[in-house]
Tab-separated table of C-alpha atoms in Angstrom:
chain	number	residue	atom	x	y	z
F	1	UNK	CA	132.344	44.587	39.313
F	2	UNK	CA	129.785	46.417	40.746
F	3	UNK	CA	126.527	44.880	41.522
F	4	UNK	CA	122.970	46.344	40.026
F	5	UNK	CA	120.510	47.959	42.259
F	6	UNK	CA	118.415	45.488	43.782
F	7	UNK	CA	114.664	45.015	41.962
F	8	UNK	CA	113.314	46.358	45.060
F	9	UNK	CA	115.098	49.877	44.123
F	10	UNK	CA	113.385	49.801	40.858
F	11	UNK	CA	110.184	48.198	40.934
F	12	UNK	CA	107.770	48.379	43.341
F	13	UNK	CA	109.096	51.066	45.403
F	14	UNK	CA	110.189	53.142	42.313
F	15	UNK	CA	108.934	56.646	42.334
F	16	UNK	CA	106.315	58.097	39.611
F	17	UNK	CA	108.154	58.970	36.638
F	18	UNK	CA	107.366	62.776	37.102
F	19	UNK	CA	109.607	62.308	40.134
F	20	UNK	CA	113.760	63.787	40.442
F	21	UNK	CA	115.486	60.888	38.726
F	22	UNK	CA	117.907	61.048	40.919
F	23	UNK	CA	116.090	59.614	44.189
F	24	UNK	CA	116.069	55.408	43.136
F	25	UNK	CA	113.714	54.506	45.535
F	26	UNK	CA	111.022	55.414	47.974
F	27	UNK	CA	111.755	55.940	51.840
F	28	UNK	CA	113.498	52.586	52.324
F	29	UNK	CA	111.946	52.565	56.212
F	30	UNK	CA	110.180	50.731	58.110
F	31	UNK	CA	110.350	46.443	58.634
F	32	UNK	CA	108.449	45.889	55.006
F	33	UNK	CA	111.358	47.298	53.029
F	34	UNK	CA	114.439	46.023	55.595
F	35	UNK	CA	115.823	43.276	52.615
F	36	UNK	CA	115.919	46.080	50.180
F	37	UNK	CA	117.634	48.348	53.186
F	38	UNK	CA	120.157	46.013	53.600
F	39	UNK	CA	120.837	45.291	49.982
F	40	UNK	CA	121.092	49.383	49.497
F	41	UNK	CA	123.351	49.610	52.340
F	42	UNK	CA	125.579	47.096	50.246
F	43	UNK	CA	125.518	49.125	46.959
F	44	UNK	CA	126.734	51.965	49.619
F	45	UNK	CA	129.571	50.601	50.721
F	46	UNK	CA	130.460	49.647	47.328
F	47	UNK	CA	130.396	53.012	46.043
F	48	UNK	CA	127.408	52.449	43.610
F	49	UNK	CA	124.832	54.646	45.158
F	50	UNK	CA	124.854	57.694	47.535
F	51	UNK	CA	122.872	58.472	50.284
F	52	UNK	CA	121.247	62.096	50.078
F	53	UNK	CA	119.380	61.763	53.314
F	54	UNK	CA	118.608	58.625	55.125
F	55	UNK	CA	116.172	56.176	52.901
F	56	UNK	CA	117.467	58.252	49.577
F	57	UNK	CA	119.423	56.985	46.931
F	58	UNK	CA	121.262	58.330	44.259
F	59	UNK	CA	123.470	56.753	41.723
F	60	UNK	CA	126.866	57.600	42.263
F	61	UNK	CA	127.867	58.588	38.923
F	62	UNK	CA	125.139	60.590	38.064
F	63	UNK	CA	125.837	62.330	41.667
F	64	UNK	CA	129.473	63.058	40.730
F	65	UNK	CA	128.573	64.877	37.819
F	66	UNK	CA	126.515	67.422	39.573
F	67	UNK	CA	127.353	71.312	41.089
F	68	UNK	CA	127.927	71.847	44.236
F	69	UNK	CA	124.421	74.105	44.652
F	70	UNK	CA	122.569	71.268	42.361
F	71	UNK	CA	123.664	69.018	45.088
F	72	UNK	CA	122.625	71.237	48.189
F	73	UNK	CA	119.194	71.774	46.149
F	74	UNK	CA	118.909	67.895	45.809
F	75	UNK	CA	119.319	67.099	49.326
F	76	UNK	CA	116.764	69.731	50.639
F	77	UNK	CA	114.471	68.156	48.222
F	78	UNK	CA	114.712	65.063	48.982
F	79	UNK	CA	113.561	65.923	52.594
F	80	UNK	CA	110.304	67.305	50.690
F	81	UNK	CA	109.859	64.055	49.213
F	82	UNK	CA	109.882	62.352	52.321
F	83	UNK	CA	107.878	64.807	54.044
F	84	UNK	CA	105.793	67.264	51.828
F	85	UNK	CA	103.705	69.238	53.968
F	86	UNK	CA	106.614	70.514	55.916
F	87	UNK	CA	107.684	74.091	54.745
F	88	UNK	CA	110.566	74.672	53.798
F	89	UNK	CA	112.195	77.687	55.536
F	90	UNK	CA	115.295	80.316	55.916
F	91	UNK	CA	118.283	79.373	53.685
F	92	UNK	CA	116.749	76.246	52.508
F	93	UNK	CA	113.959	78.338	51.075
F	94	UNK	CA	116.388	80.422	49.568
F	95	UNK	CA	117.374	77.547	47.478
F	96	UNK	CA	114.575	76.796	46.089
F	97	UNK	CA	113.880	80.643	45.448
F	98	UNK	CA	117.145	80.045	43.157
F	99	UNK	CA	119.847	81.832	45.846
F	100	UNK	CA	122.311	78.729	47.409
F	101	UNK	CA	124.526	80.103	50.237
F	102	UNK	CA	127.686	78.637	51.160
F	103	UNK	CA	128.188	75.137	51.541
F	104	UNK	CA	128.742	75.468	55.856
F	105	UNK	CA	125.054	77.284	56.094
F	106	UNK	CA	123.523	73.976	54.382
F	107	UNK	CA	124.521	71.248	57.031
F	108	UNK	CA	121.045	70.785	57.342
F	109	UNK	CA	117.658	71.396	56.109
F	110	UNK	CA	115.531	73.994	57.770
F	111	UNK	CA	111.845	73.911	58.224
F	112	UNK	CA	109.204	76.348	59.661
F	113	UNK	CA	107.445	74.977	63.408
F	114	UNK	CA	104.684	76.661	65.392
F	115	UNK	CA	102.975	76.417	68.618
F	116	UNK	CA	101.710	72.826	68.024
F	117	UNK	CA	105.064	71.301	66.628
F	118	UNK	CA	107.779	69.750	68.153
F	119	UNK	CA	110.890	71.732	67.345
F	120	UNK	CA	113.304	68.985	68.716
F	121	UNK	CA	116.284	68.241	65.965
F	122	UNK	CA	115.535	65.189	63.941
F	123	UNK	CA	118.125	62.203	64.353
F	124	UNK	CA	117.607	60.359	60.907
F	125	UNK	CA	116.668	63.046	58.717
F	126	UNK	CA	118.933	66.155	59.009
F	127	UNK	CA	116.035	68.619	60.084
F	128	UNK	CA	116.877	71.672	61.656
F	129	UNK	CA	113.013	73.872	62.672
F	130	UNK	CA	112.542	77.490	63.513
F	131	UNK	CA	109.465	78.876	64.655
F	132	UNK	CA	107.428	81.144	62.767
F	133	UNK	CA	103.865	81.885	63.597
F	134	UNK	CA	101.629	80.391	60.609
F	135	UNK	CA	104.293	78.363	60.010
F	136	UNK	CA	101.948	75.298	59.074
F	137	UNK	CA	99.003	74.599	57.228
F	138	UNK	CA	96.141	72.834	59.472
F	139	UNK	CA	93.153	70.722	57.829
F	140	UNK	CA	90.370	73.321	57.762
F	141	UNK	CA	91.742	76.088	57.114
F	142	UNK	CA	90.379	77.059	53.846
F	143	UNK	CA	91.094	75.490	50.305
F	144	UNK	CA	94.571	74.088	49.995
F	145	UNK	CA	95.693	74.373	46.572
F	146	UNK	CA	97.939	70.879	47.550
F	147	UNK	CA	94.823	69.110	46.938
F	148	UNK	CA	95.388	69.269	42.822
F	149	UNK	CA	98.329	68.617	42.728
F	150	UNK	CA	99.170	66.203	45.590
F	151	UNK	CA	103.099	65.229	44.348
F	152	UNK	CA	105.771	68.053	44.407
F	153	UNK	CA	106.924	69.058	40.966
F	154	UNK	CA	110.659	68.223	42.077
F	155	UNK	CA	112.241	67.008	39.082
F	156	UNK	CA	110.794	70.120	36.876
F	157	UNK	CA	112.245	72.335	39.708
F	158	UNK	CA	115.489	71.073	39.224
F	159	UNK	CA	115.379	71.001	35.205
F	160	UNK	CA	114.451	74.831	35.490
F	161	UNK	CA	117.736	75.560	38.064
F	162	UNK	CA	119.982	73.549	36.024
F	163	UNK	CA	123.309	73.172	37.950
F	164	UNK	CA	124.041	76.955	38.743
F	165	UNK	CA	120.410	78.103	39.478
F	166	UNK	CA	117.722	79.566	37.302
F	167	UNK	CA	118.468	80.075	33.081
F	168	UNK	CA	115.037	82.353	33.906
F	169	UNK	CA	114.665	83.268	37.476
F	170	UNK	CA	111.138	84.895	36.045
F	171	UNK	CA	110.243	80.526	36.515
F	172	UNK	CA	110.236	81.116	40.087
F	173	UNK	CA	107.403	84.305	39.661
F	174	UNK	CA	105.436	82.307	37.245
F	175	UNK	CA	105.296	78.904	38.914
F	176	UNK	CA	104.944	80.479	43.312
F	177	UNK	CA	101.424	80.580	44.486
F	178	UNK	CA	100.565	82.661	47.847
F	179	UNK	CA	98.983	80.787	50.488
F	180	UNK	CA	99.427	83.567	52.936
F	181	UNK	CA	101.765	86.517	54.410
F	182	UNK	CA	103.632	83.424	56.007
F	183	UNK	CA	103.550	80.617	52.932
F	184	UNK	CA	103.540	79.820	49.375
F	185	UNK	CA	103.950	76.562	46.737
F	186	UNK	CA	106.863	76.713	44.675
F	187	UNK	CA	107.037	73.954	41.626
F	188	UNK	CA	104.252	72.031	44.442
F	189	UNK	CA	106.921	72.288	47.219
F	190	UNK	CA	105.552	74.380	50.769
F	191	UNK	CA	107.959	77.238	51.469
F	192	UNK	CA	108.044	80.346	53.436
F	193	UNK	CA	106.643	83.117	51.461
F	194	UNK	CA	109.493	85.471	49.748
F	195	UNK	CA	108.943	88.378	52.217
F	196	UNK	CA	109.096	85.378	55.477
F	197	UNK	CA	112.139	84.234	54.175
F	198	UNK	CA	113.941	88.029	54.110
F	199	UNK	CA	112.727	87.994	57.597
F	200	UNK	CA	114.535	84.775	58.570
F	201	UNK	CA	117.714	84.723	56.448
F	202	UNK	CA	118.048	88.474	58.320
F	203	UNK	CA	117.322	86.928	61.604
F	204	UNK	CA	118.920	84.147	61.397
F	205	UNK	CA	122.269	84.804	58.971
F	206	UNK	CA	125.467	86.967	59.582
F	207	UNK	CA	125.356	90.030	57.960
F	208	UNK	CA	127.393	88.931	55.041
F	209	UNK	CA	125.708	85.837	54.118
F	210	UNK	CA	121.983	87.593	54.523
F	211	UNK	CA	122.445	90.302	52.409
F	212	UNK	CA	122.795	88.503	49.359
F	213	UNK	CA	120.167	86.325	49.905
F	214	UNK	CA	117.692	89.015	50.699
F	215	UNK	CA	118.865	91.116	47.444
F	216	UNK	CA	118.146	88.420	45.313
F	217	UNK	CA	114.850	87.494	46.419
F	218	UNK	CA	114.226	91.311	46.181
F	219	UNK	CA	115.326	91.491	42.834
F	220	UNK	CA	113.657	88.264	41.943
F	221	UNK	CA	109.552	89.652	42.922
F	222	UNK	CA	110.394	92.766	42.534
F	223	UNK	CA	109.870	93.915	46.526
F	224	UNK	CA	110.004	97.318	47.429
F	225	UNK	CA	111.620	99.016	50.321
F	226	UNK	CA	107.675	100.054	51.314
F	227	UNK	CA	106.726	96.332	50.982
F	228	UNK	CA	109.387	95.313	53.312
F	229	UNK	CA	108.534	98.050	55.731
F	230	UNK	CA	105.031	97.144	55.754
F	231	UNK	CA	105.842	93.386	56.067
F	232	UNK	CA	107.940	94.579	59.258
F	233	UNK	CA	105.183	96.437	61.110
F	234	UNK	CA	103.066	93.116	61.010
F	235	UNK	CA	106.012	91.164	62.740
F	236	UNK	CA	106.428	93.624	65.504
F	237	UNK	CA	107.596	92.250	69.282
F	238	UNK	CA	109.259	89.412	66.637
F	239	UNK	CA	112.655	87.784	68.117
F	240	UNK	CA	115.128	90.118	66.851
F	241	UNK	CA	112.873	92.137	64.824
F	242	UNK	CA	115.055	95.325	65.831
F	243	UNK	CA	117.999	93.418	63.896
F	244	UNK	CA	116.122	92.357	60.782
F	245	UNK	CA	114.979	95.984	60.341
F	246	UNK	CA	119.050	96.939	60.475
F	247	UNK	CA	119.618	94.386	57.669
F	248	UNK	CA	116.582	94.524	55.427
F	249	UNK	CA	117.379	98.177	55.796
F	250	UNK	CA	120.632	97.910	53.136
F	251	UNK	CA	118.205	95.102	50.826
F	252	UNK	CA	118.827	96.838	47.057
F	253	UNK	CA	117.186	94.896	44.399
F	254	UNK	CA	119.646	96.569	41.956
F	255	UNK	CA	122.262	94.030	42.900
F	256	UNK	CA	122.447	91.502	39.538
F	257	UNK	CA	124.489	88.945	41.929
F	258	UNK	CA	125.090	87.659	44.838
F	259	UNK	CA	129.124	88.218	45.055
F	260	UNK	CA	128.158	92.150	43.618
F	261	UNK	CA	125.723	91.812	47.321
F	262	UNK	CA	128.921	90.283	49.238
F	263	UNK	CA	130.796	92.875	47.970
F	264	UNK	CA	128.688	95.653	49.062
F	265	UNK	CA	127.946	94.131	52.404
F	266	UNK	CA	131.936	94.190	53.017
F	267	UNK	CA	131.700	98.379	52.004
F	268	UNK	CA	129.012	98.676	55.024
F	269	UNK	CA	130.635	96.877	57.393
F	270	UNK	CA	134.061	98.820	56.621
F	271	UNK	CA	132.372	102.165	57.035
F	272	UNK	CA	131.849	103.049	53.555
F	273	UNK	CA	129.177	105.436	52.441
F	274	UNK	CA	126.637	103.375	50.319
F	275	UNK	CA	127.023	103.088	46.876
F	276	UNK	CA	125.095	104.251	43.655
F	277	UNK	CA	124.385	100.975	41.918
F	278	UNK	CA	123.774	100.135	38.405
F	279	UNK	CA	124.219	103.513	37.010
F	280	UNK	CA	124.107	103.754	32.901
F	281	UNK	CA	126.890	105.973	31.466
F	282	UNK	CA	126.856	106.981	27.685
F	283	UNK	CA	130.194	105.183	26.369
F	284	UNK	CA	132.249	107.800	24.000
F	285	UNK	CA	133.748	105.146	22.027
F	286	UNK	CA	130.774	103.821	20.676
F	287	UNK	CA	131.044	103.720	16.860
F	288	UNK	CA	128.427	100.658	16.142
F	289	UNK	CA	128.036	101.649	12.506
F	290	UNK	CA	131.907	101.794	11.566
F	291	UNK	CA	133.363	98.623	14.253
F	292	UNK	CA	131.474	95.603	14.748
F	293	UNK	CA	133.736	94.238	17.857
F	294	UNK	CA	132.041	93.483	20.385
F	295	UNK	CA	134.319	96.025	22.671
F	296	UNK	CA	132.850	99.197	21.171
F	297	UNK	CA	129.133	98.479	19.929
F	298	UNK	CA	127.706	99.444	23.337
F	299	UNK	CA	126.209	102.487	23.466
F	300	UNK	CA	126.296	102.756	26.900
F	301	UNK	CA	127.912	101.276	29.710
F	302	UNK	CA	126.473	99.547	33.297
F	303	UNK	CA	128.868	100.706	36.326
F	304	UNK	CA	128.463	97.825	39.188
F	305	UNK	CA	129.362	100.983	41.785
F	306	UNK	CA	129.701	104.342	41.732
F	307	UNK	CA	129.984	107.233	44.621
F	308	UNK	CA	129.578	110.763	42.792
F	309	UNK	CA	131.422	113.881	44.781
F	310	UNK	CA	134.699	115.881	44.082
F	311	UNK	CA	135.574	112.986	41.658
F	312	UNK	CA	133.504	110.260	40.216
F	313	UNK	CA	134.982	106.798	41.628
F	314	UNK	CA	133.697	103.545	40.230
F	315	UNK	CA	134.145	99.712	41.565
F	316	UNK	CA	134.186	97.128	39.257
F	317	UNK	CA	133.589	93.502	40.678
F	318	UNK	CA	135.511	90.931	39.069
F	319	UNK	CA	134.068	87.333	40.187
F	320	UNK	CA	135.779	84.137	39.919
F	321	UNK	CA	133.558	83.364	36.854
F	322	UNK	CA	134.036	86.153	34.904
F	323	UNK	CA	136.882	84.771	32.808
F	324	UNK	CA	136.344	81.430	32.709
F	325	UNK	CA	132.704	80.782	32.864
F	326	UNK	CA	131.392	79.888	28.886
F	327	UNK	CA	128.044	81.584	29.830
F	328	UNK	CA	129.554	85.119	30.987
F	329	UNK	CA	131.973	84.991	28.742
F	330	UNK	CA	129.255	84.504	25.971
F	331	UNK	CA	127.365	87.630	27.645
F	332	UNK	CA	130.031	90.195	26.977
F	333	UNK	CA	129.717	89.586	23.492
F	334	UNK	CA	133.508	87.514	23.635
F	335	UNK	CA	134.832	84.250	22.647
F	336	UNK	CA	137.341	83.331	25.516
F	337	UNK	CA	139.028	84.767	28.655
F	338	UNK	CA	141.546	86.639	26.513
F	339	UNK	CA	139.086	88.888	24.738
F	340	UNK	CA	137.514	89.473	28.061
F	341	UNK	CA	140.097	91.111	29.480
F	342	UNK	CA	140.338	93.019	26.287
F	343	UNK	CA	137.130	94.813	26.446
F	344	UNK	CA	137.962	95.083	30.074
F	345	UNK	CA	140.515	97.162	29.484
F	346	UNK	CA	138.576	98.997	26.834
F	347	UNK	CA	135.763	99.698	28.936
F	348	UNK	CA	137.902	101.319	31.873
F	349	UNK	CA	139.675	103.315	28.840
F	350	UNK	CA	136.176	105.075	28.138
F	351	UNK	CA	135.251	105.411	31.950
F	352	UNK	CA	138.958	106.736	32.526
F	353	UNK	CA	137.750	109.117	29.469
F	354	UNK	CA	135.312	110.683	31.439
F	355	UNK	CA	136.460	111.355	34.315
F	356	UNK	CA	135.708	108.004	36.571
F	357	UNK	CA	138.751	106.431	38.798
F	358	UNK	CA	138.233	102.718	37.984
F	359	UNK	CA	139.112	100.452	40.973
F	360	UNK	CA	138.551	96.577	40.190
F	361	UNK	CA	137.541	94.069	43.072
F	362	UNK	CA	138.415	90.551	42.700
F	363	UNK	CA	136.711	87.909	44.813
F	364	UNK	CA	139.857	87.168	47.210
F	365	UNK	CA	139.649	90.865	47.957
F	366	UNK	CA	136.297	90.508	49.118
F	367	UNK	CA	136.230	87.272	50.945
F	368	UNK	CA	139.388	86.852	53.186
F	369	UNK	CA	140.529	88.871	56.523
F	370	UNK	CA	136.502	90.116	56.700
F	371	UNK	CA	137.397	92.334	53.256
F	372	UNK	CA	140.517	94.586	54.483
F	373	UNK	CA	141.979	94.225	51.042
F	374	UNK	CA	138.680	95.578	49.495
F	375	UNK	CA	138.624	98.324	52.259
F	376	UNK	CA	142.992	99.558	51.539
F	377	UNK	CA	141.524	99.628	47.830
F	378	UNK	CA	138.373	101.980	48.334
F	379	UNK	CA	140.382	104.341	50.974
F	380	UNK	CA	143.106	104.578	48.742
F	381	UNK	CA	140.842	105.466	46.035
F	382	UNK	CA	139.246	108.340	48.342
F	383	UNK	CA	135.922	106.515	48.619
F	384	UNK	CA	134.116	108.793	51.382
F	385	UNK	CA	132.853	107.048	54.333
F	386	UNK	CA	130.220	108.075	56.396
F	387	UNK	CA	129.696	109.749	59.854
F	388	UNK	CA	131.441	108.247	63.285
F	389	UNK	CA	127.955	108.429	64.644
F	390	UNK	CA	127.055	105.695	61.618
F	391	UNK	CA	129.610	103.643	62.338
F	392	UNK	CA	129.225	103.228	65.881
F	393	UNK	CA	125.514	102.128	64.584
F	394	UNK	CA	126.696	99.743	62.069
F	395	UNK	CA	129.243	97.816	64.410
F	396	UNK	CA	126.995	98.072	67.266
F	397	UNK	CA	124.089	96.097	65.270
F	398	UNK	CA	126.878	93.815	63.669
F	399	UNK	CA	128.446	93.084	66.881
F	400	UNK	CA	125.089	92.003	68.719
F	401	UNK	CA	124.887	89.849	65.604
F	402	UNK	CA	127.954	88.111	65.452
F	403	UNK	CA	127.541	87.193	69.469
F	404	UNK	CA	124.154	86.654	69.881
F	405	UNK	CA	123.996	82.182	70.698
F	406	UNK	CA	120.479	82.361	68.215
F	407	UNK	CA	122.678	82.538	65.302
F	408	UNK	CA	124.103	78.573	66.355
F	409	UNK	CA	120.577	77.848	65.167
F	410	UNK	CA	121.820	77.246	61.609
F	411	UNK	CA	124.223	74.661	62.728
């Protein structure tokens, strides 16, 4: 029978209440707190807690219960907990913007340096820093807005992202405040500033895993393609500046997801010519006032991509989710998987109708052998690709990408 959590967990080193509930204890370091240490380290190897980070705690069973992304989110917080007035930066800022890449990009939690920090990896707390110039508030420097509200709002950060990210992502523009070109407070927590964190996830990130990042923080605050370009200027004589401007070049805030932004980063990396997205389409077999089905009471109709020439061709991506997930499946306007697939096939009826070649993308397509199933698909459908001159371009930029040693930085 397992043991409880030793009064030391609970009592006097117990966070505030406003605190994540998941985090038992305070930083459990340091010779005052080595009997509690050692009595956590017991409940460890008993399976009763789990260590986020070194020093924090969680209770197993509540940890088993969690996402995968509410679980990357929890560990990157916790290393805000134990050190608050480091920013958070790249992919980790990402996260707490709402977007969680995959699983490999989170090994560990990265944080902005400049001039006057040391940017050596931390042994005990998984700490990986990057250096970006106003990458840390000094005392003095004008009014910090820390100063009312000294304790990061954690715990209602993650009851706003829930355990797939935001119900509202409009949380995130309500509750960031600016502190600069370079930094802003999210929910109390010090992160690089939405435009910053573009920059780095484009630096920083292969082409296919920056993409989506940067169209969702696009979409999220609304950033134009001017506001990026202007951002760029500033940041000129940047490491790898040349290569952000490549990537941040493709950013479309019109993407509504990230595997929609996966899938159009595999279409410019095969060559393709770049997409129309989002485009509304009247449907013809709308009859709202005769049907009430959920299949035919659109009046019009949301294509995720569409290239308009001889012949219209539209993609449809399919994500893993789309048939199984209550909350999609509750979006459509259906009641399970099977009536899904029912307006599905409706819909393409209607595009077929007028005049559209429907070609459906499923995740696999997308995301093994670098998206050659997705490319066999679009050829065969006669999706036009651009000039040789544009490719050469594209794989030139991608290749100094994928072999450049700065992107080892994330591991």
């Amino acid at each position: 029978m397992a043991s409880a959590p030793p009064a030391e967990l609970s009592r006097e080193n117990a966070p505030p209440q406003s605190g994540p509930h998941v985090y038992a204890n305070a930083p459990l370091h340091g010779p005052a707190h080595a009997n509690a240490r050692r009595r956590a380290r017991r409940l460890l190897r008993a399976g009763t807690l789990t260590e986020l980070i070194s020093g924090r705690f969680a209770q197993t069973q509540d940890w088993a219960r969690h996402s995968l992304d509410r679980k990357i989110l929890e560990k990157i917080l916790a290393v805000t907990q134990v050190h608050p007035h480091w920013a958070l930066a790249s992919i980790s800022a990402a996260a707490v913007y709402g977007y969680v890449a995959r699983a490999g990009l989170h090994s560990r939690v990265h944080c902005t340096a400049d001039e006057h920090t040391a940017s050596a990896r931390r042994s005990v707390v998984p700490v990986c820093f990057h250096h970006v110039k106003g990458g840390r508030l000094r005392s003095g420097e004008g009014d910090d807005p820390r100063a009312e509200e000294p304790q990061p709002r954690s715990q209602t950060l993650l009851n706003a992202f829930g355990e797939r990210g935001y119900e509202d992502s409009q949380d995130v523009v309500r509750n960031y405040v600016a502190l600069s070109d370079t930094l802003g407070l999210l929910f109390g927590i010090l992160v690089t500033s939405p435009l910053q964190t573009m920059f780095d996830c484009a630096r920083m990130l292969p082409f296919s895993d920056a993409l989506p990042a940067c169209d969702y923080i696009a979409r999220v605050f609304c950033i134009s393609r001017d506001a990026i370009r202007e951002f760029l200027d500033k940041r000129r004589g940047c490491w790898k500046i040349r290569y952000a401007r490549f990537v941040l070049g493709f950013v479309d805030a019109r993407s509504e997801s990230g595997g929609e932004s996966f899938c159009r980063a595999r279409m410019i990396e095969s060559g393709f010519v770049l997409p129309e997205l989002q485009q509304s389409m009247a449907n013809p077999l709308s009859a709202p006032e005769f049907i009430t089905t959920a299949r035919y009471t659109t009046m019009t109709m949301r294509t995720d991509f569409m290239w308009k020439g001889t012949k219209t061709i539209v993609a449809e991506f399919d994500g893993q989710c789309k048939y199984t997930d209550p909350t999609m499946i509750t979006s459509v306007g259906a009641s399970d998987g099977d009536e899904v697939h029912e307006i599905q096939a409706e819909r393409d009826t209607a595009l077929t109708m007028m005049g559209c070649e429907v070609v459906h993308v499923t995740y696999a397509d997308v995301r093994y052998n670098s998206g050659r199933s997705l490319s066999r698909k679009l050829r065969a459908a006669g999706v036009p690709e651009v000039s040789y001159w544009e490719k050469y371009r594209r794989k030139h930029w991608l290749a100094r990408s994928f072999h450049a040693r700065s992107l080892m930085r994330l591991e």
